[in-house]
C-alpha cells in the first residue's frame, strides 16, 4: 500500500487501523505525516519515500499520548545500506515499530541538534530534518530526542503578542501589521541594518492552567522600564520561550520572571501570537528591547502564514548552527541578569518556602501504601506483603526552576536520588538494580551516574516474583539526596499530577 502526500498536505496514519507494512511517498514540500495510535500489539513497518531529507520542509508527527519514549527510541544511519531507520520504543521498553527512510535523512554525524526547553506531558511533538551527532562511522545510532523538537499546545511557542512594536526603517510597526516582503531593522554589534522579512505567521493559544506557569501558555509581561530607563518603552508581551538579547546572548524570557517587573500575566488566557522571520536569524527590536526574529527549529507548520509567502521554509534549524547569537541558559550568567533586573524594582527577590522531608513511601501493585518501618542514615526500610511484584517509590517532587529560581534551566520533577536497593527475605538477600540500568523503568530520570538515579516522585520498581512469592520481604532503599521541595508540593500532590 502506497500513500502520497502532496505539498502542504497532512495525512493521518492510524497505526491501529492501517496495514502493518505501508509506504508513504512525499511528492511536494510542507507535507506532514501524522502517525497516531502506536501500539506494541501492532507494531508498524513504515517506509518513507520521495521528498524527505535535509533540505525539504516535510515532517513526521507522533502523538505523545501513545507513550512513545524519545529517549529509548533510536535513529540509526547505515552507510552500507544508505538508509535511516527510526526504531520506536514506548516508555516501558516495548517495541512499537520502525520507520525507514532513504539516505542520511538527519545528517547523523553532523553535530548535535537538540535544545530542550522542557517536556510537556500528553502534548504532540514532531521532528523534521536536522543534524544528529557522532563520528562518521559506517553506522551511527542516536536517541530520537537528539533530532526531536518537543512542543506544547501544538509546538513550542516563541513569539510576540499583538501590538508589539517592531523597529523598521519607516518607524515602529505593530507586529500583526508586518508581512513577508516588509523591511525591519536588524542589529549586529549595536549597528542597525535593513533586512527583508521572508515569512510572517500567526497562531492562537489557549492557556492550560493545569500546567506550571512557564508551560501553561501564559504570556510574559515585561513592564515599561523593567530592563533600563526606556527599555522597554511600553509594557511588552511575549511568550515564555521568546528570547531577549543581553550582552551578546539570547536568554529565554521565562528565566527572568521575577514576579514584579517581569511576570506571567494570568489575566490573559487566550490570545493570538505572531512570528516574523528574516532570511537569517537576527537581533531585532520590539518595544525598544533587543530580542530575536523567528528561528524555525521545526514548528512552522503550527502557524497560519500571512500575506504573500516568499519562503515555505526548509530543514529545521538549530541554535547550535543557525542562531544570530548563542542561547544562554547557564545559571551563573542568567542569574546575574535576573538579579540586576530585579534590583531595579527596589525589592529583594526571595526564593519560595521549602522543606526537606521527602515523605518517601511505597505504593504496591495492588494499590496499598507502605510507609517506612524505620529510617537510619538515609536508608529506608519497608516491609512488603507476600507476592508483591512491583512497587512505586513515591515522594514529594519539585522542579529546580521552582525551588531555586527561574534562572535555573532545569524543569524536571525531582523526587529522591536512590543509590542501593536491596530485597531481603528469610532465605535470600538480593540487590535490585533496575534503576541503575541504561534502560530504566518508568519514572526514573536518565543520568550518566552508575551508582545512583533520581526519581520523578513516582518511579516504578519491578521486583523478582520468585523471591516475593509467598514470602514477606523487606525492601531497603538508600537515599543519596532529597529535596529541597516546595512546601506545598506534597507527595499526594505529586501522585495526583501523575495520575
Short mmCIF file of C-alpha atoms in Angstrom, two decimals, residues 149-369:
data_model
loop_
_atom_site.label_atom_id
_atom_site.label_comp_id
_atom_site.label_asym_id
_atom_site.label_seq_id
_atom_site.Cartn_x
_atom_site.Cartn_y
_atom_site.Cartn_z
CA UNK A 149 11.51 19.08 18.98
CA UNK A 150 9.13 18.61 21.88
CA UNK A 151 6.34 21.10 22.00
CA UNK A 152 3.37 22.40 23.96
CA UNK A 153 -0.02 23.41 22.55
CA UNK A 154 0.92 22.03 19.12
CA UNK A 155 4.51 23.38 19.22
CA UNK A 156 6.85 25.34 21.48
CA UNK A 157 5.76 28.96 21.03
CA UNK A 158 8.43 31.64 20.68
CA UNK A 159 6.51 34.71 19.61
CA UNK A 160 5.22 38.23 20.08
CA UNK A 161 1.70 39.15 21.08
CA UNK A 162 -0.35 41.72 19.18
CA UNK A 163 0.74 45.37 19.33
CA UNK A 164 4.41 44.57 19.93
CA UNK A 165 6.06 47.46 18.06
CA UNK A 166 8.84 46.29 15.74
CA UNK A 167 11.57 48.73 14.65
CA UNK A 168 11.58 49.25 10.86
CA UNK A 169 13.22 51.81 8.53
CA UNK A 170 9.84 53.60 8.47
CA UNK A 171 9.46 53.64 12.26
CA UNK A 172 7.81 51.27 14.73
CA UNK A 173 5.16 48.97 13.21
CA UNK A 174 2.81 46.65 15.11
CA UNK A 175 3.88 43.03 14.61
CA UNK A 176 0.43 42.00 13.35
CA UNK A 177 0.76 44.52 10.51
CA UNK A 178 4.01 43.09 9.15
CA UNK A 179 4.09 40.68 6.20
CA UNK A 180 6.66 38.83 4.15
CA UNK A 181 8.49 41.37 1.98
CA UNK A 182 8.34 44.16 4.57
CA UNK A 183 11.59 45.62 5.89
CA UNK A 184 12.73 45.60 9.52
CA UNK A 185 15.84 46.78 11.33
CA UNK A 186 18.31 44.14 12.48
CA UNK A 187 21.29 44.71 14.74
CA UNK A 188 24.88 43.44 14.76
CA UNK A 189 27.29 44.82 17.37
CA UNK A 190 24.88 47.65 18.03
CA UNK A 191 24.77 48.76 14.40
CA UNK A 192 21.42 48.76 12.62
CA UNK A 193 20.89 47.45 9.11
CA UNK A 194 17.84 46.66 6.99
CA UNK A 195 16.54 43.13 6.40
CA UNK A 196 13.51 41.95 4.43
CA UNK A 197 11.05 39.60 6.11
CA UNK A 198 11.00 36.20 4.43
CA UNK A 199 7.96 34.92 6.32
CA UNK A 200 5.30 36.00 8.81
CA UNK A 201 2.90 33.77 10.68
CA UNK A 202 0.29 33.76 13.39
CA UNK A 203 -1.36 31.20 15.67
CA UNK A 204 -3.66 31.06 18.67
CA UNK A 205 -3.01 29.92 22.23
CA UNK A 206 -5.45 28.93 24.95
CA UNK A 207 -3.84 28.66 28.37
CA UNK A 208 -3.84 25.31 30.19
CA UNK A 209 -3.84 26.31 33.89
CA UNK A 210 -3.23 22.71 35.00
CA UNK A 211 0.40 23.03 33.86
CA UNK A 212 3.19 25.03 35.55
CA UNK A 213 3.06 28.72 34.65
CA UNK A 214 6.01 28.55 32.26
CA UNK A 215 4.41 25.66 30.34
CA UNK A 216 0.75 26.65 30.65
CA UNK A 217 0.91 29.23 27.88
CA UNK A 218 0.52 32.40 29.95
CA UNK A 219 2.22 35.34 28.22
CA UNK A 220 5.11 37.08 29.95
CA UNK A 221 4.55 40.77 30.65
CA UNK A 222 7.67 42.93 30.90
CA UNK A 223 6.77 46.28 32.41
CA UNK A 224 7.96 49.52 30.84
CA UNK A 225 11.47 50.45 32.07
CA UNK A 226 11.99 46.98 33.60
CA UNK A 227 15.35 46.43 31.88
CA UNK A 228 16.61 50.03 31.82
CA UNK A 229 15.17 53.51 31.51
CA UNK A 230 13.03 53.38 28.38
CA UNK A 231 13.66 49.65 27.85
CA UNK A 232 11.13 48.59 27.00
CA UNK A 233 9.41 51.92 26.36
CA UNK A 234 5.99 50.32 26.99
CA UNK A 235 4.76 47.09 28.53
CA UNK A 236 5.93 44.18 26.41
CA UNK A 237 4.01 40.91 25.95
CA UNK A 238 5.64 37.78 24.56
CA UNK A 239 5.61 34.03 25.03
CA UNK A 240 7.67 32.37 27.75
CA UNK A 241 10.26 30.88 25.39
CA UNK A 242 10.88 34.07 23.44
CA UNK A 243 14.45 35.25 23.95
CA UNK A 244 15.75 38.66 24.92
CA UNK A 245 19.22 39.86 23.89
CA UNK A 246 21.73 40.66 26.65
CA UNK A 247 25.48 41.15 26.24
CA UNK A 248 25.81 39.10 23.09
CA UNK A 249 23.49 36.24 24.03
CA UNK A 250 19.80 35.30 23.98
CA UNK A 251 18.04 34.49 27.28
CA UNK A 252 14.50 32.99 27.36
CA UNK A 253 12.01 35.36 28.97
CA UNK A 254 10.81 32.62 31.35
CA UNK A 255 14.23 32.61 33.06
CA UNK A 256 13.89 36.30 34.00
CA UNK A 257 10.41 36.20 35.57
CA UNK A 258 10.73 37.88 38.99
CA UNK A 259 7.06 38.34 39.83
CA UNK A 260 7.27 42.12 39.95
CA UNK A 261 8.65 43.82 36.84
CA UNK A 262 8.52 40.63 34.74
CA UNK A 263 5.64 38.23 35.38
CA UNK A 264 3.14 35.82 33.85
CA UNK A 265 0.03 37.81 33.01
CA UNK A 266 -2.71 35.48 34.20
CA UNK A 267 -5.42 37.89 33.17
CA UNK A 268 -4.76 36.76 29.58
CA UNK A 269 -5.92 33.20 28.98
CA UNK A 270 -6.48 33.21 25.22
CA UNK A 271 -4.58 35.18 22.61
CA UNK A 272 -3.11 35.32 19.11
CA UNK A 273 0.66 35.41 18.75
CA UNK A 274 2.88 36.35 15.82
CA UNK A 275 6.18 35.33 14.26
CA UNK A 276 8.32 37.31 11.84
CA UNK A 277 11.28 35.68 10.11
CA UNK A 278 14.30 37.22 8.42
CA UNK A 279 16.41 35.23 5.91
CA UNK A 280 18.87 34.58 8.74
CA UNK A 281 18.06 34.55 12.45
CA UNK A 282 18.61 38.10 13.66
CA UNK A 283 18.58 40.51 16.57
CA UNK A 284 15.62 42.84 16.12
CA UNK A 285 13.99 45.50 18.32
CA UNK A 286 10.50 45.25 19.80
CA UNK A 287 9.09 47.94 22.10
CA UNK A 288 12.62 49.32 22.44
CA UNK A 289 14.03 45.97 23.62
CA UNK A 290 16.53 43.89 21.66
CA UNK A 291 15.08 40.46 21.00
CA UNK A 292 15.03 37.79 18.27
CA UNK A 293 13.37 37.13 14.96
CA UNK A 294 11.85 33.70 14.36
CA UNK A 295 14.22 30.72 14.29
CA UNK A 296 12.47 27.78 12.65
CA UNK A 297 13.50 24.83 14.81
CA UNK A 298 10.65 22.78 13.40
CA UNK A 299 7.35 24.37 14.44
CA UNK A 300 6.48 26.42 11.36
CA UNK A 301 3.53 24.18 10.46
CA UNK A 302 1.54 25.35 13.52
CA UNK A 303 1.26 28.87 12.12
CA UNK A 304 -1.11 30.41 9.61
CA UNK A 305 1.02 32.20 7.03
CA UNK A 306 0.28 35.91 6.46
CA UNK A 307 0.31 37.75 3.16
CA UNK A 308 2.29 36.66 0.11
CA UNK A 309 4.62 33.89 1.20
CA UNK A 310 8.13 34.18 -0.19
CA UNK A 311 9.58 31.11 1.51
CA UNK A 312 7.93 27.91 2.68
CA UNK A 313 10.99 27.03 4.74
CA UNK A 314 13.50 24.21 4.53
CA UNK A 315 15.01 21.91 7.09
CA UNK A 316 14.57 22.68 10.77
CA UNK A 317 17.31 24.97 12.04
CA UNK A 318 19.17 24.78 15.31
CA UNK A 319 20.51 27.10 17.97
CA UNK A 320 23.92 25.49 17.59
CA UNK A 321 24.44 26.33 13.92
CA UNK A 322 21.89 28.94 12.80
CA UNK A 323 21.35 31.42 15.65
CA UNK A 324 22.34 35.07 15.44
CA UNK A 325 23.87 34.77 18.92
CA UNK A 326 24.37 31.96 21.45
CA UNK A 327 21.45 30.74 23.52
CA UNK A 328 22.37 31.30 27.16
CA UNK A 329 20.70 29.16 29.85
CA UNK A 330 23.70 28.82 32.20
CA UNK A 331 22.72 29.72 35.75
CA UNK A 332 25.69 31.96 36.58
CA UNK A 333 25.17 34.29 33.66
CA UNK A 334 21.36 34.27 33.68
CA UNK A 335 21.12 34.79 37.44
CA UNK A 336 23.34 37.87 37.20
CA UNK A 337 20.96 39.41 34.64
CA UNK A 338 17.93 38.30 36.69
CA UNK A 339 19.21 39.97 39.86
CA UNK A 340 20.23 43.14 38.03
CA UNK A 341 16.71 43.48 36.62
CA UNK A 342 15.11 42.66 39.97
CA UNK A 343 17.29 45.24 41.76
CA UNK A 344 15.68 47.96 39.64
CA UNK A 345 12.36 47.23 41.35
CA UNK A 346 13.80 48.15 44.76
CA UNK A 347 12.64 44.83 46.18
CA UNK A 348 14.61 41.77 47.14
CA UNK A 349 13.54 38.62 45.34
CA UNK A 350 13.16 35.69 47.70
CA UNK A 351 13.04 32.01 46.83
CA UNK A 352 9.82 30.23 47.88
CA UNK A 353 9.44 28.36 51.17
CA UNK A 354 10.86 24.85 51.01
CA UNK A 355 11.03 21.67 53.08
CA UNK A 356 13.49 18.76 53.10
CA UNK A 357 11.31 15.81 54.16
CA UNK A 358 10.61 13.72 51.02
CA UNK A 359 7.61 11.90 52.54
CA UNK A 360 9.04 8.75 50.95
CA UNK A 361 6.74 5.73 50.80
CA UNK A 362 5.86 2.82 48.55
CA UNK A 363 2.73 2.06 46.56
CA UNK A 364 2.38 -1.62 45.66
CA UNK A 365 0.95 -3.17 42.50
CA UNK A 366 -2.29 -3.73 44.45
CA UNK A 367 -2.54 -0.04 45.35
CA UNK A 368 -1.51 -0.43 49.00
CA UNK A 369 0.55 2.36 50.58
#
